[in-house]
Tab-separated table of C-alpha atoms in Angstrom:
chain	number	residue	atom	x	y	z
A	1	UNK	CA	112.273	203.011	139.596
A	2	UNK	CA	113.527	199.769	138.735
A	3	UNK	CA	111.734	196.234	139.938
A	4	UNK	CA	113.902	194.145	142.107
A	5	UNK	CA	114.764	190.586	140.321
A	6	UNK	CA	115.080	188.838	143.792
A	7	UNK	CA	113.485	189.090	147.169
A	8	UNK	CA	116.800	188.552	149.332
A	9	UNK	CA	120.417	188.069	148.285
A	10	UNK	CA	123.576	187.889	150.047
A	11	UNK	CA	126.777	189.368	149.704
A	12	UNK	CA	130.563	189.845	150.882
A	13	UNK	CA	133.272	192.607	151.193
A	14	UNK	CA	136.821	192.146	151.933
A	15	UNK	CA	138.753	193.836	154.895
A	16	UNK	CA	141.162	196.075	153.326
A	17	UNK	CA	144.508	197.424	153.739
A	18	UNK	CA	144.510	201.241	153.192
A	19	UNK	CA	147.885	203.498	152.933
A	20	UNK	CA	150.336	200.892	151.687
A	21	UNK	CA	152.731	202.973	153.888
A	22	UNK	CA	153.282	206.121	151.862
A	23	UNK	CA	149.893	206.046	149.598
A	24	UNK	CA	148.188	208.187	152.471
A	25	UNK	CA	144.242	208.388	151.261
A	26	UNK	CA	145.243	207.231	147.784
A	27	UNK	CA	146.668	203.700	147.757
A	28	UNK	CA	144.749	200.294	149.509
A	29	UNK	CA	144.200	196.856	148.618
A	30	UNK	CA	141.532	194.336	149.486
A	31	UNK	CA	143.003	191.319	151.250
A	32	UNK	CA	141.311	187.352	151.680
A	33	UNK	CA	139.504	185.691	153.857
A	34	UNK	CA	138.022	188.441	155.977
A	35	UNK	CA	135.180	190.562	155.705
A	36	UNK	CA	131.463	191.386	155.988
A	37	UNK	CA	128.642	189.843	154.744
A	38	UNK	CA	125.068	191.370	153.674
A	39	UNK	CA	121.424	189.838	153.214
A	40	UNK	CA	119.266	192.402	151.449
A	41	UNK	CA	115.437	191.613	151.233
A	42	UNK	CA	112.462	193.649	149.611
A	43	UNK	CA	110.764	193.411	153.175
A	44	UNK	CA	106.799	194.462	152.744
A	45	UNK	CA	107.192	195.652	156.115
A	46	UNK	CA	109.466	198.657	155.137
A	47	UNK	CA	108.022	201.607	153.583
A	48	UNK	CA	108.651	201.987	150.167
A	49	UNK	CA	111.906	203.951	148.798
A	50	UNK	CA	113.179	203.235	152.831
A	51	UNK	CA	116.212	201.061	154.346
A	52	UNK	CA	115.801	199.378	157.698
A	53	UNK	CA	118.335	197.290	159.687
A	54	UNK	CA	116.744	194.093	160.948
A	55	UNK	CA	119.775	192.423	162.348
A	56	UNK	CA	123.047	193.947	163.550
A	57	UNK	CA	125.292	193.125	166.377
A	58	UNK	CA	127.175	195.854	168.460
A	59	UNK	CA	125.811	198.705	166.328
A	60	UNK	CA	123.274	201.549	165.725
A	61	UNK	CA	120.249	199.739	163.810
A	62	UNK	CA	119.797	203.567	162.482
A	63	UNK	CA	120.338	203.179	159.081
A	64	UNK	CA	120.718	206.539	158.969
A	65	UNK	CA	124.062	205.901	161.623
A	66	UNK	CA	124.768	202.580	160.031
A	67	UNK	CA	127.528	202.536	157.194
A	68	UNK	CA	125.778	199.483	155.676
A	69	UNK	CA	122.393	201.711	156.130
A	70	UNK	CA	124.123	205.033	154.833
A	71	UNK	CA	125.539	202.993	152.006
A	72	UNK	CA	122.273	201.469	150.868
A	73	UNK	CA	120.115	204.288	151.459
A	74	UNK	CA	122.855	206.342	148.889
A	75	UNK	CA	122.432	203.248	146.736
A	76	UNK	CA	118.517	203.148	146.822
A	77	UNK	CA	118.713	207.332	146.141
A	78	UNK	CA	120.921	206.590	143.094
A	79	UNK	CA	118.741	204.369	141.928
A	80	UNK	CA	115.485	206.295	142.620
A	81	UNK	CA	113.745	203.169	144.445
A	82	UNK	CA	110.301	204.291	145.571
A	83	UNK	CA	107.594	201.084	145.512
A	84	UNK	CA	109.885	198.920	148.015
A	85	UNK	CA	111.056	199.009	151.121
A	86	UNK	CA	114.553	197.069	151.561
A	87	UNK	CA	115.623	195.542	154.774
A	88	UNK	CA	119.436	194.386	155.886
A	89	UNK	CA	120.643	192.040	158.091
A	90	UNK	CA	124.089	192.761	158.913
A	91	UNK	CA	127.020	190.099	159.597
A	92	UNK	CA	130.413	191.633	161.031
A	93	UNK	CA	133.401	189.593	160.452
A	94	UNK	CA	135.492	192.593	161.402
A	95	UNK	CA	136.272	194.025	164.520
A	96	UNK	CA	135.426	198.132	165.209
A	97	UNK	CA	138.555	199.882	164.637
A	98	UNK	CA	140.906	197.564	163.600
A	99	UNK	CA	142.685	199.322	160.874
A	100	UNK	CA	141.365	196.912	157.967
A	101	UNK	CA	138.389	198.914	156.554
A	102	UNK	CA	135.431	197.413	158.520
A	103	UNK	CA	133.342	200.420	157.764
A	104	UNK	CA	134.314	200.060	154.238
A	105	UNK	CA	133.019	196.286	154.526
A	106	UNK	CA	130.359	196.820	155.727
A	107	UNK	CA	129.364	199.747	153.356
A	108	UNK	CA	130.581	197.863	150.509
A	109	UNK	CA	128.729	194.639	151.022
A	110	UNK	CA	125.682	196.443	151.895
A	111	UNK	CA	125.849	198.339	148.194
A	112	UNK	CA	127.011	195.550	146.102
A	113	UNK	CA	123.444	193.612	148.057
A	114	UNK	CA	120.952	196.776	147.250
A	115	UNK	CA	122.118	196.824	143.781
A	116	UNK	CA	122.001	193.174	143.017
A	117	UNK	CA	118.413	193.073	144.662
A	118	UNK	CA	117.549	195.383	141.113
A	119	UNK	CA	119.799	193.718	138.416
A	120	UNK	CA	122.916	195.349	139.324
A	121	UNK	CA	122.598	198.244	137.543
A	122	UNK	CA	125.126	200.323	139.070
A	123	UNK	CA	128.610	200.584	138.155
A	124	UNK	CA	131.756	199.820	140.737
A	125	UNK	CA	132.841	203.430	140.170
A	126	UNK	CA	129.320	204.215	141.311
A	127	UNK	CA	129.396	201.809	144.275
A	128	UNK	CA	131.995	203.232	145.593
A	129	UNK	CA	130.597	206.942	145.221
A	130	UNK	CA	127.854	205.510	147.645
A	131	UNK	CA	130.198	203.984	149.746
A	132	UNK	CA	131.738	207.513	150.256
A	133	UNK	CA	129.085	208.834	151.260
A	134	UNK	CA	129.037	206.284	154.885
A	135	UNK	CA	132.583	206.726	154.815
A	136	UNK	CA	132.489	210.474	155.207
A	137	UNK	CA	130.102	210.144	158.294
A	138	UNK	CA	132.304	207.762	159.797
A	139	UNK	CA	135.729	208.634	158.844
A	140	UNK	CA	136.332	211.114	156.465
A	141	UNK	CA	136.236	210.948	152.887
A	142	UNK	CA	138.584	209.096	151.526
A	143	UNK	CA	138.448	205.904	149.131
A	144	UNK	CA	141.648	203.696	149.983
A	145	UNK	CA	139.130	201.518	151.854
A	146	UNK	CA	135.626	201.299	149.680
A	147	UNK	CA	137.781	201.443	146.526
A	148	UNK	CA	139.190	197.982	146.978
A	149	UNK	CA	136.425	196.748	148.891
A	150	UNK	CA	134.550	197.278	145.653
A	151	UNK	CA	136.785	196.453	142.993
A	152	UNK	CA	139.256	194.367	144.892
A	153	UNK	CA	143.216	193.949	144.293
A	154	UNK	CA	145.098	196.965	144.428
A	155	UNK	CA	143.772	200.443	143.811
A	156	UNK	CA	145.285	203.770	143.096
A	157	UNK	CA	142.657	206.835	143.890
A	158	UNK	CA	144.037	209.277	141.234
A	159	UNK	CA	141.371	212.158	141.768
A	160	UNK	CA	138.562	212.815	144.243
A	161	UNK	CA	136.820	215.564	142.661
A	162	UNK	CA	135.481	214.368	140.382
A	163	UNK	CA	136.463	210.587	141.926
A	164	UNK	CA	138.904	208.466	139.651
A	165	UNK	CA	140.285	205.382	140.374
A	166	UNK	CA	142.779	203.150	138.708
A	167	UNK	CA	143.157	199.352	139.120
A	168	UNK	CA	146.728	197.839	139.112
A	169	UNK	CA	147.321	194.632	138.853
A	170	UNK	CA	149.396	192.619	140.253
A	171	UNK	CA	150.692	190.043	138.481
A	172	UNK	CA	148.691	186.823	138.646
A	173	UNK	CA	152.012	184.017	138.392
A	174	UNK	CA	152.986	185.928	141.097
A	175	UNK	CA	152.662	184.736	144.631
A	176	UNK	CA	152.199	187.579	147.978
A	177	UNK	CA	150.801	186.949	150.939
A	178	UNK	CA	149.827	189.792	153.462
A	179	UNK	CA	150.945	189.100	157.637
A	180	UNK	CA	147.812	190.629	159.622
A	181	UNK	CA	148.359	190.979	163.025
A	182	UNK	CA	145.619	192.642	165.100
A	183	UNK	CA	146.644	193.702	168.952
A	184	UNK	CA	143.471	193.914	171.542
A	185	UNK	CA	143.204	197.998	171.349
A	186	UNK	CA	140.998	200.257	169.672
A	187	UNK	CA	142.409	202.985	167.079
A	188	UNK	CA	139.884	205.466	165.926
A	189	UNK	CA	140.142	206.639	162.313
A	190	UNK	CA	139.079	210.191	163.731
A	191	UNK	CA	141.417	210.402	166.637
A	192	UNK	CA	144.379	208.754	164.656
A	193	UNK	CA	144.059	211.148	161.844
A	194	UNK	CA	144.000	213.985	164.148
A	195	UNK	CA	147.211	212.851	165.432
A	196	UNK	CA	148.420	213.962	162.178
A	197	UNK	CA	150.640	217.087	161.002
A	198	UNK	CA	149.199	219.577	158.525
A	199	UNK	CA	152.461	220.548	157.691
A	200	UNK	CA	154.947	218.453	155.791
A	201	UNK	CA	158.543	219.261	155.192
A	202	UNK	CA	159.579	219.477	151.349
A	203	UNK	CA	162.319	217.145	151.920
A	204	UNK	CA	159.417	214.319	153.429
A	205	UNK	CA	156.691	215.069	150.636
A	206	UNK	CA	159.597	214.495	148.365
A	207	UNK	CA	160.459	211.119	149.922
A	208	UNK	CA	157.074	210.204	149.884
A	209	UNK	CA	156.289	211.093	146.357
A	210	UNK	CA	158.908	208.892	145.377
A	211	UNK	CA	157.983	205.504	147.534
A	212	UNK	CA	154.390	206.363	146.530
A	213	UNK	CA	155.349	205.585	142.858
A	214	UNK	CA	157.830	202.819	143.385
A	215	UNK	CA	154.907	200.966	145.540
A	216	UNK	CA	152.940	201.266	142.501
A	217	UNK	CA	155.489	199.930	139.840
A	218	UNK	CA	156.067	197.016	142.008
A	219	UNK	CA	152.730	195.787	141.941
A	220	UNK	CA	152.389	196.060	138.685
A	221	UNK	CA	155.886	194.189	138.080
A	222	UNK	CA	154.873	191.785	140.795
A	223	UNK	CA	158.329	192.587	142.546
A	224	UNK	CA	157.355	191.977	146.383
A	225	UNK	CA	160.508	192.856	147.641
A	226	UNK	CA	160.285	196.368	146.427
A	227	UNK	CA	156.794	196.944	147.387
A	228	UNK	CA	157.846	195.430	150.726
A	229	UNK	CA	160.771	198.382	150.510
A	230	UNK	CA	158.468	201.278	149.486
A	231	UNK	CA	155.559	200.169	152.212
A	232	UNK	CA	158.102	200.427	154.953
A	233	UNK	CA	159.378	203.967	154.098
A	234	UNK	CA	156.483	206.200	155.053
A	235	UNK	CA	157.904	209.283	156.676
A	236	UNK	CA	154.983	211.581	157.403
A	237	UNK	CA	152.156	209.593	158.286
A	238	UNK	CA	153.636	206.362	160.428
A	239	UNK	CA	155.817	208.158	162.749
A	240	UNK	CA	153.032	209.922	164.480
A	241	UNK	CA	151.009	207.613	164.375
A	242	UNK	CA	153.377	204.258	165.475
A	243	UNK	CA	153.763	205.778	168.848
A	244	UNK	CA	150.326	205.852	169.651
A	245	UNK	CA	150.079	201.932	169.087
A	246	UNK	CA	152.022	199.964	172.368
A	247	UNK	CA	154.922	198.454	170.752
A	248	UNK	CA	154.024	199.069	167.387
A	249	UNK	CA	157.950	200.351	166.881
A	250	UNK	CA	158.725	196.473	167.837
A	251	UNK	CA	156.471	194.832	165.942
A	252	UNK	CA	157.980	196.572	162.929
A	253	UNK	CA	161.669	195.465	163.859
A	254	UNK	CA	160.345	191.820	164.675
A	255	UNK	CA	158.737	191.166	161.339
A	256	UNK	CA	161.730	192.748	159.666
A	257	UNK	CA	164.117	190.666	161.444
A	258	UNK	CA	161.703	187.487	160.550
A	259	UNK	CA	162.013	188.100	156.891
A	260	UNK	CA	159.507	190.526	155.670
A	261	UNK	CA	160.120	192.313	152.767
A	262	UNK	CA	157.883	195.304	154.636
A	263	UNK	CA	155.743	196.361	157.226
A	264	UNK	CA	153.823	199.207	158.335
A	265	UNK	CA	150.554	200.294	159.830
A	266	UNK	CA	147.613	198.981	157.753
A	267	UNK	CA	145.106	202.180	157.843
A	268	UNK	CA	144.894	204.297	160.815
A	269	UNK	CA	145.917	200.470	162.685
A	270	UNK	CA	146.549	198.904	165.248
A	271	UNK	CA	146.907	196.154	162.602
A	272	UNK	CA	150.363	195.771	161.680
A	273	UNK	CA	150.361	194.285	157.970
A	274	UNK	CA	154.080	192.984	157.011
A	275	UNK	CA	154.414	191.565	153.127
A	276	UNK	CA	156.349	188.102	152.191
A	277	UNK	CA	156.171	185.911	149.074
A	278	UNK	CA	155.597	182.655	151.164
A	279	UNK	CA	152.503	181.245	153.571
A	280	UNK	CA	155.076	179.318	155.401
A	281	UNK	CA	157.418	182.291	156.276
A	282	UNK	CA	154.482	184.698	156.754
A	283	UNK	CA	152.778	182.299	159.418
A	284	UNK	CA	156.575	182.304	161.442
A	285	UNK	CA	156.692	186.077	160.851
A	286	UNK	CA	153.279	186.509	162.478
A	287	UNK	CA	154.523	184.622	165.364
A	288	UNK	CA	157.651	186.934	165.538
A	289	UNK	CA	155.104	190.058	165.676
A	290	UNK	CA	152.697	188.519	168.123
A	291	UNK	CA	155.637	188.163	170.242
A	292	UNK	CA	157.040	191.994	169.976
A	293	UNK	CA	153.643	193.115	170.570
A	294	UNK	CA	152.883	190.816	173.876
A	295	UNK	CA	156.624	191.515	175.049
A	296	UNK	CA	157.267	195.377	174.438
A	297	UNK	CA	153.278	196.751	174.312
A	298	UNK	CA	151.833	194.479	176.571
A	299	UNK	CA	149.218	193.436	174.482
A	300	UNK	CA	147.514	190.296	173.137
A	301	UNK	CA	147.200	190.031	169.570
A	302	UNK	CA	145.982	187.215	166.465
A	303	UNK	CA	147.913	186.887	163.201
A	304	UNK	CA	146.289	185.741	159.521
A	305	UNK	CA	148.157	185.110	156.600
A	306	UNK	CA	145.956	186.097	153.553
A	307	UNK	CA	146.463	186.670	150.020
A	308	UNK	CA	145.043	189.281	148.153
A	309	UNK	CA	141.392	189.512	147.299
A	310	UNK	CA	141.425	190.246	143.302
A	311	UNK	CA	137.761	190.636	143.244
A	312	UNK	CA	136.307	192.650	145.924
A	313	UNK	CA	132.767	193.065	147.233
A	314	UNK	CA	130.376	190.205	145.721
A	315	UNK	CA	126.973	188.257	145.598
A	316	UNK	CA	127.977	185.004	147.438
């Protein structure tokens, strides 16, 4: 039962950009500029070993229905906290549903917060276990989100059971900047995963398989025009779910047509995330998408240009 070595501290997660195109449940990254952010307190007013939401907009203040609350509560278990009570005050800078791991965010930040509150004695590989445990409430369990909301950059979830992940770098003299753009409409993790076949022809696993691992040795080479190639190639998971998204099809071609090395879905969407080398041609490329999305799906939609986060969920 350790003593907490602060009253209140505050913390961030990035959004996050899960799938990659073909890394279904086992690739993401953790993108800048957007996210959550956390205040933890020891709050006398909380029974001891307990979590309790003080502040939240547009969501359950049950911690037990929270993923911050789910996340901290894990985190507090872990960490067999009985003399204090904690409270959170949660600050969305995501939108519900947007396909760029606000759950995870929010999970993440509220974590990396608890933990720091005692001296941070939890590991990231143990973060993220708690994490899982709000993400498997919300959305199944899978780590492509908390894994780089943690540990930021890319990630590479090489086993769930027991959980193993992998950090690749990319390349730091190497410039990449990710084209965001988020149409007004809700996707559900749940319903867009459902939309999904549980069979998958040989010939598409094999396809896959092999974009999977070319995605991966491009990041590590820092070669964005071949991780653009291998993000746009997913054939089992984007076609069923592209069609469910008004004009997503469009959005694709536009940003292709603009210049992007890639684009796909980023999670379960409607965020379309294309990949470029420069701010410049990203920002015109997001203009190109905002377009195909307005024109052929009838819907508004905001574009960001970030690069990637390299550091994931921190005390700020």
């Amino acid at each position: 039962d350790p003593s907490p070595v602060v009253k209140s501290i505050r913390s961030f997660a990035p959004a996050t950009v899960a799938n990659l195109g073909p890394g279904f449940d086992f690739l993401g990254c953790a993108v800048d500029g957007l996210g959550d952010h956390v205040t933890a307190s020891v709050d006398p007013l909380v029974d001891p070993g307990r979590v309790s939401i003080s502040s939240v907009s547009k969501l359950s203040r049950n911690p037990l229905w929270n993923c911050a609350g789910i996340a901290a509560i894990e985190v507090m278990r872990m960490l067999t906290i009985r003399s204090v009570g904690v409270s959170l005050q949660l600050h969305k800078g995501l939108p519900l549903g947007s396909g760029l791991g606000s759950s995870a965010a929010s999970a993440a930040a509220a974590a990396v917060a608890v933990n720091a509150l005692f001296g941070s004695p939890l590991s990231q590989e143990e973060l993220v276990l708690a994490c899982l445990e709000s993400e498997a409430k919300v959305s199944g369990y899978h780590a492509d989100n908390v894994g780089p909301a943690i540990m930021g950059g890319f990630v590479l979830i090489r086993s769930y059971d027991p959980l193993e992940i992998i950090k690749l770098e990319f390349p730091a003299n190497k410039d990449l900047f990710f084209v965001l753009v988020s149409p007004d409409f809700e996707a559900p993790t749940k319903k867009m995963r459902a939309a999904l076949s549980p069979d998958v022809p040989m010939k598409h696993h094999i396809h896959n398989a092999c974009q999977g691992a070319a995605l991966v040795a491009a990041v590590l080479q820092g070669n964005v025009t071949a991780l653009g190639l291998a993000l746009s190639s997913d054939v089992i998971v984007e076609p069923k779910r592209a069609p469910l998204i008004p004009g997503m099809l469009a959005v694709k071609a536009a940003a292709l047509e603009a210049g992007a090395y890639g684009c796909t879905i980023s999670g379960a969407g409607p965020t379309a995330v294309a990949v470029i080398d420069c701010e410049e041609k990203g920002k015109e490329i997001g203009r190109r998408m905002i377009e195909a999305f307005q024109t052929e799906g009838n819907l508004k939609s905001s574009a960001t240009v970030s690069r990637l986060d390299r550091v994931g969920a921190r005390v700020v």
